[in-house]
Short mmCIF file of C-alpha atoms and ligand atoms in Angstrom, two decimals:
data_model
loop_
_atom_site.label_atom_id
_atom_site.label_comp_id
_atom_site.label_asym_id
_atom_site.label_seq_id
_atom_site.Cartn_x
_atom_site.Cartn_y
_atom_site.Cartn_z
CA MET G 23 -0.03 -0.04 -0.02
CA SER G 24 1.43 3.36 -0.93
CA VAL G 25 1.31 6.26 1.43
CA HIS G 26 0.93 9.82 0.02
CA LEU G 27 1.60 12.93 2.01
CA HIS G 28 -0.47 15.84 0.55
CA LEU G 29 0.57 19.34 1.46
CA LYS G 30 -1.36 22.47 0.74
CA ILE G 31 0.95 25.40 1.39
CA PRO G 32 -0.26 29.02 1.12
CA ALA G 33 1.51 31.94 -0.57
CA SER G 34 2.42 35.14 1.58
CA THR G 35 2.94 38.67 1.20
CA ALA G 36 5.71 40.37 3.33
CA ASN G 37 6.32 43.77 4.66
CA LEU G 38 2.94 45.32 4.26
CA GLY G 39 4.88 48.65 3.67
CA VAL G 40 6.90 49.48 6.72
CA GLY G 41 6.99 45.97 8.34
CA PHE G 42 10.24 45.09 6.28
CA ASP G 43 11.40 41.55 7.17
CA SER G 44 8.96 41.32 10.14
CA ILE G 45 5.36 41.35 9.07
CA GLY G 46 3.58 38.98 6.70
CA MET G 47 0.18 37.68 5.74
CA ALA G 48 -0.79 34.31 4.30
CA LEU G 49 -2.83 34.43 1.11
CA ASN G 50 -5.19 31.90 -0.37
CA LYS G 51 -3.01 30.74 -3.41
CA PHE G 52 -1.35 27.52 -2.91
CA LEU G 53 1.59 25.23 -3.58
CA TYR G 54 0.31 21.62 -3.77
CA LEU G 55 2.74 18.65 -3.02
CA ASP G 56 1.92 15.03 -3.39
CA VAL G 57 4.67 13.01 -1.92
CA ARG G 58 5.18 9.21 -1.81
CA ILE G 59 8.05 6.82 -1.43
CA ASN G 60 9.46 5.35 -4.62
CA ASN G 61 11.32 2.27 -5.25
CA SER G 62 14.38 3.74 -6.80
CA ASN G 63 17.41 5.25 -4.97
CA ARG G 64 16.82 8.72 -6.24
CA TRP G 65 14.28 11.42 -5.61
CA SER G 66 12.30 12.64 -8.52
CA PHE G 67 10.03 15.63 -9.09
CA LYS G 68 7.18 16.06 -11.55
CA HIS G 69 6.00 19.61 -12.09
CA ILE G 70 2.49 20.25 -13.41
CA GLY G 71 1.49 23.76 -14.69
CA PRO G 72 3.18 26.99 -15.70
CA ASN G 73 4.44 28.20 -12.37
CA VAL G 74 6.65 25.26 -11.74
CA GLU G 75 7.75 23.89 -15.19
CA SER G 76 11.18 25.54 -15.17
CA LEU G 77 12.24 23.87 -11.78
CA PRO G 78 14.67 20.99 -11.88
CA THR G 79 13.41 17.47 -11.70
CA ASP G 80 16.44 15.92 -9.83
CA GLU G 81 18.14 16.20 -6.61
CA THR G 82 19.29 19.82 -7.23
CA HIS G 83 15.59 20.81 -6.34
CA TYR G 84 15.36 23.24 -3.46
CA ILE G 85 12.81 21.01 -1.58
CA TYR G 86 15.25 18.07 -1.74
CA GLN G 87 18.14 20.22 -0.39
CA ILE G 88 16.04 21.53 2.43
CA ALA G 89 14.56 18.10 3.34
CA GLN G 90 18.00 16.62 3.46
CA GLN G 91 19.53 19.38 5.68
CA VAL G 92 16.69 18.82 8.16
CA ALA G 93 17.25 15.02 7.85
CA ASN G 94 21.06 15.57 8.67
CA LYS G 95 20.37 17.85 11.56
CA TYR G 96 18.07 15.24 13.28
CA ASP G 97 20.32 12.36 12.15
CA VAL G 98 17.55 10.53 10.20
CA THR G 99 17.71 8.96 6.78
CA LEU G 100 14.78 9.89 4.35
CA PRO G 101 13.55 7.35 1.83
CA SER G 102 13.69 8.21 -1.91
CA LEU G 103 10.62 10.14 -2.70
CA SER G 104 8.60 11.09 -5.64
CA ILE G 105 7.13 14.52 -5.58
CA GLU G 106 4.37 15.86 -7.71
CA MET G 107 4.18 19.69 -7.40
CA ARG G 108 1.56 22.11 -8.70
CA SER G 109 1.55 25.83 -7.84
CA GLU G 110 -0.69 28.79 -8.11
CA ILE G 111 2.20 31.00 -6.77
CA PRO G 112 4.26 32.46 -9.50
CA LEU G 113 7.99 32.36 -8.91
CA ALA G 114 10.10 35.36 -7.98
CA ARG G 115 7.16 37.67 -7.90
CA GLY G 116 7.10 38.70 -4.16
CA LEU G 117 4.40 36.18 -3.13
CA GLY G 118 6.48 33.82 -1.05
CA SER G 119 6.98 31.03 -3.50
CA SER G 120 10.31 30.06 -1.99
CA ALA G 121 9.01 30.30 1.43
CA SER G 122 6.26 27.77 0.53
CA ALA G 123 8.77 25.41 -1.03
CA LEU G 124 11.01 25.73 2.09
CA VAL G 125 8.04 24.93 4.27
CA GLY G 126 7.24 21.95 2.07
CA GLY G 127 10.75 20.61 2.42
CA LEU G 128 10.47 20.93 6.38
CA TYR G 129 7.12 19.08 6.33
CA ILE G 130 8.34 16.29 4.17
CA ALA G 131 11.49 15.81 6.19
CA ASN G 132 9.40 15.84 9.43
CA TYR G 133 6.92 13.23 8.14
CA PHE G 134 9.18 10.77 6.18
CA GLY G 135 12.06 11.12 8.81
CA ASP G 136 9.44 10.51 11.59
CA ILE G 137 11.08 13.33 13.50
CA GLU G 138 8.06 14.79 15.27
CA LEU G 139 8.88 18.55 15.06
CA SER G 140 6.29 20.69 16.51
CA LYS G 141 5.02 23.89 14.70
CA TYR G 142 7.09 26.10 16.90
CA GLU G 143 10.17 24.08 16.01
CA LEU G 144 9.29 24.10 12.31
CA LEU G 145 9.10 27.92 12.45
CA GLN G 146 12.42 28.12 14.23
CA LEU G 147 13.97 26.02 11.51
CA ALA G 148 12.32 27.82 8.66
CA THR G 149 13.42 31.27 9.96
CA GLU G 150 16.95 30.03 10.36
CA PHE G 151 16.98 28.94 6.74
CA GLU G 152 15.25 32.08 5.39
CA GLY G 153 16.90 34.80 7.75
CA HIS G 154 13.51 36.50 8.57
CA PRO G 155 10.12 35.22 9.56
CA ASP G 156 7.95 37.49 7.41
CA ASN G 157 6.95 34.87 4.76
CA VAL G 158 7.54 31.52 6.53
CA ALA G 159 5.66 32.51 9.68
CA PRO G 160 2.28 33.09 7.92
CA THR G 161 2.91 30.30 5.60
CA ILE G 162 3.15 27.91 8.64
CA TYR G 163 0.52 29.46 10.90
CA GLY G 164 -1.85 31.49 8.51
CA GLY G 165 -3.19 34.90 9.11
CA LEU G 166 -1.14 38.13 9.74
CA VAL G 167 1.95 37.36 11.63
CA LEU G 168 4.61 39.66 13.05
CA GLY G 169 8.01 38.19 14.17
CA TYR G 170 11.53 38.89 15.13
CA TYR G 171 14.49 36.46 14.35
CA ASP G 172 17.50 37.06 16.66
CA PRO G 173 20.38 35.96 14.59
CA GLU G 174 22.54 35.57 17.80
CA THR G 175 20.18 33.35 19.81
CA LYS G 176 18.56 31.95 16.58
CA VAL G 177 15.31 32.27 18.25
CA THR G 178 12.16 33.58 16.45
CA ASP G 179 9.39 35.11 18.38
CA VAL G 180 6.07 35.74 16.75
CA SER G 181 2.81 37.64 17.52
CA TYR G 182 -0.57 37.79 15.72
CA ILE G 183 -3.10 40.36 14.96
CA ASP G 184 -6.41 40.06 13.09
CA PRO G 185 -6.02 40.37 9.27
CA PRO G 186 -7.52 43.49 7.91
CA LYS G 187 -11.21 43.34 7.14
CA ALA G 188 -10.43 44.85 3.79
CA ASP G 189 -10.22 43.48 0.35
CA ILE G 190 -6.92 42.80 -1.31
CA ILE G 191 -5.89 43.17 -4.91
CA ILE G 192 -2.50 41.98 -6.24
CA THR G 193 -1.06 43.12 -9.46
CA ILE G 194 1.54 40.62 -10.68
CA PRO G 195 3.92 41.72 -13.35
CA SER G 196 4.82 39.24 -16.02
CA ASN G 197 8.62 39.57 -15.19
CA GLU G 198 10.33 37.96 -12.37
CA LEU G 199 12.47 40.00 -9.93
CA SER G 200 15.15 38.18 -8.02
CA THR G 201 15.00 38.62 -4.21
CA THR G 202 18.84 38.98 -4.24
CA LEU G 203 18.69 41.86 -6.61
CA SER G 204 15.90 43.47 -4.89
CA ARG G 205 17.82 43.23 -1.55
CA ASN G 206 21.08 44.48 -3.19
CA VAL G 207 19.54 47.83 -3.86
CA LEU G 208 18.83 48.52 -0.10
CA PRO G 209 21.29 50.63 1.96
CA GLU G 210 23.86 48.80 4.17
CA THR G 211 23.38 51.33 6.91
CA PHE G 212 20.44 53.53 8.14
CA SER G 213 20.61 56.56 10.47
CA HIS G 214 19.39 56.50 13.99
CA LYS G 215 17.00 59.30 13.00
CA ASN G 216 15.65 57.15 10.14
CA ALA G 217 15.32 54.21 12.27
CA VAL G 218 13.24 56.28 14.86
CA ARG G 219 11.08 57.58 12.16
CA ASN G 220 10.31 54.34 10.58
CA SER G 221 9.68 52.37 13.85
CA ALA G 222 7.21 55.19 14.85
CA ILE G 223 5.40 54.67 11.48
CA SER G 224 5.40 51.01 11.98
CA ASN G 225 4.09 51.15 15.53
CA THR G 226 1.33 53.52 14.51
CA MET G 227 0.51 51.20 11.50
CA ILE G 228 0.19 48.19 13.79
CA SER G 229 -1.97 50.00 16.42
CA ALA G 230 -4.29 51.31 13.59
CA LEU G 231 -4.62 47.72 12.05
CA ILE G 232 -5.51 46.40 15.48
CA GLN G 233 -8.24 49.21 15.87
CA GLN G 234 -9.42 48.50 12.35
CA ASN G 235 -8.67 52.07 11.31
CA TYR G 236 -7.62 51.21 7.80
CA GLU G 237 -7.24 54.80 6.57
CA LEU G 238 -4.64 55.39 9.21
CA ALA G 239 -2.99 52.10 8.79
CA GLY G 240 -2.90 52.72 5.10
CA LYS G 241 -1.45 56.14 5.51
CA MET G 242 1.43 54.65 7.47
CA MET G 243 1.96 51.66 5.23
CA GLU G 244 2.56 54.11 2.29
CA GLN G 245 5.25 56.00 4.25
CA ASP G 246 7.77 53.20 4.52
CA GLY G 247 11.29 54.18 4.40
CA PHE G 248 12.92 50.74 4.96
CA HIS G 249 12.70 49.47 1.39
CA GLU G 250 10.17 50.92 -1.02
CA PRO G 251 12.11 54.17 -1.76
CA TYR G 252 15.01 52.04 -2.92
CA ARG G 253 13.11 49.49 -4.90
CA GLN G 254 10.32 51.20 -6.67
CA HIS G 255 12.46 52.01 -9.75
CA LEU G 256 12.56 48.30 -10.27
CA ILE G 257 8.79 48.07 -10.75
CA PRO G 258 7.81 50.54 -13.49
CA GLU G 259 4.07 49.86 -12.85
CA PHE G 260 4.20 50.66 -9.04
CA GLN G 261 3.53 54.49 -9.08
CA THR G 262 0.81 54.38 -11.63
CA ILE G 263 -1.06 51.52 -9.89
CA LYS G 264 -0.82 53.52 -6.70
CA GLN G 265 -2.18 56.66 -8.30
CA ILE G 266 -5.15 54.67 -9.91
CA ALA G 267 -5.85 52.88 -6.66
CA LYS G 268 -6.01 56.37 -4.89
CA GLN G 269 -8.72 57.49 -7.28
CA TYR G 270 -10.77 54.54 -5.92
CA LYS G 271 -10.07 55.56 -2.33
CA SER G 272 -7.78 52.61 -1.54
CA TYR G 273 -6.21 52.38 1.86
CA ALA G 274 -2.78 51.68 0.65
CA THR G 275 -0.79 50.35 -2.17
CA VAL G 276 2.59 48.70 -1.40
CA ILE G 277 5.20 46.37 -2.89
CA SER G 278 4.46 42.76 -1.98
CA GLY G 279 7.61 41.32 -0.37
CA ALA G 280 10.58 41.89 -2.54
CA GLY G 281 8.33 42.67 -5.59
CA PRO G 282 7.60 43.01 -8.32
CA THR G 283 3.93 42.23 -7.26
CA VAL G 284 2.01 45.21 -5.98
CA LEU G 285 -0.55 44.82 -3.33
CA THR G 286 -3.62 47.18 -2.70
CA LEU G 287 -5.81 47.18 0.37
CA ILE G 288 -9.33 48.61 -0.32
CA ALA G 289 -12.75 48.72 1.08
CA PRO G 290 -14.94 45.79 -0.26
CA GLU G 291 -17.44 48.05 -1.98
CA ARG G 292 -14.78 49.49 -4.26
CA SER G 293 -12.51 46.56 -4.93
CA GLY G 294 -14.30 45.05 -7.84
CA GLU G 295 -14.34 48.23 -9.85
CA LEU G 296 -10.53 48.82 -9.12
CA VAL G 297 -9.47 45.24 -10.03
CA ARG G 298 -11.32 45.57 -13.34
CA GLU G 299 -9.69 48.94 -14.01
CA LEU G 300 -6.31 47.57 -13.29
CA LYS G 301 -6.74 44.67 -15.53
CA ARG G 302 -7.79 47.11 -18.34
CA GLU G 303 -4.89 49.38 -17.62
CA PHE G 304 -2.01 46.71 -17.09
CA THR G 305 -2.49 44.13 -19.70
CA ASN G 306 1.05 42.95 -19.15
CA CYS G 307 0.23 42.05 -15.56
CA ARG G 308 -2.29 39.90 -13.82
CA SER G 309 -4.48 41.83 -11.39
CA GLU G 310 -6.80 39.67 -9.25
CA LEU G 311 -8.56 39.73 -5.88
CA VAL G 312 -7.12 37.38 -3.25
CA THR G 313 -8.20 36.57 0.23
CA VAL G 314 -6.23 36.09 3.52
CA ASN G 315 -5.49 32.38 4.37
CA ILE G 316 -6.12 31.73 8.05
CA THR G 317 -5.18 28.06 8.31
CA GLY G 318 -1.61 28.05 7.28
CA VAL G 319 0.04 24.87 5.76
CA GLU G 320 -2.40 21.91 5.76
CA SER G 321 -1.05 18.32 5.62
CA GLU G 322 -2.86 15.12 5.03
CA VAL G 323 -1.83 11.47 4.82
CA VAL G 324 -3.71 9.45 2.22
CA TYR G 325 -3.55 5.71 1.93
N1 LIG L 2 11.02 40.86 3.52
C1 LIG L 2 11.74 40.36 2.47
C2 LIG L 2 12.19 41.40 1.38
C3 LIG L 2 10.77 39.37 1.71
O1 LIG L 2 11.35 42.44 1.26
O2 LIG L 2 13.31 41.27 0.81
C4 LIG L 2 11.40 38.44 0.69
O3 LIG L 2 12.25 37.65 1.31
#
């Protein structure tokens, strides 16, 4: 009898403006993995659909690399696996596709290595690999998660607030933007004055989100000084999307993660008109409504 591990792993949007590397929200777009033991001595990958067809099918695959590193850390041997992968999350667009794959690798090692890692431990491991929790924490837990990874102690602490009761539109450009490139344009140092300013903006944004004051939260989101001023030139559509969204009284338009996807928060009564306008205006992009995922990664064993 063959056992299949099915994983349904959400996408995520990181930063929400000024929450650079610390705030993220899970989205209802998924990476699906169907994993089973094979009878050969090699792992194999089968990719179905446009978002994954460029990925390698052998043991250079990121999911294999992650799963083996976890297995080595816990001194277990994984069986050879066949993995079928489908994804609604486009690669290198700022929607957490690599965080979803990373979480997939962790869950695969945990199940097939019979390690029994708790969710807390999975988060610690995921953040150690990624360097920051803003994509992996919501991917694992769902919802809107804030977190801090201390590189010295290697401990990640997280906290949650209710996701905004607003509609979300993502506009996904057709081009990829590498996270490395998008991080390389950021400054190495930041003045004390700038740090004080941006932490005040961030604190106010979080408090406004908790109070469901989306006008104020949006105003703060759009004043980020940590990453958007340095990255926006990499996303030619960004300023125009922001201007159009403002005409529809959007709360905020920000870069999703490292880009190039642009995310808009808007009241439900105006989101339909705006998304259709963005579709008409940006025929080279995909504009769509997306909802917040509140469950995080789901795993099921099927016999
Ligand atoms: N916070 C990260 C960034 C997300 O904006 O670069 C992508 O890893």
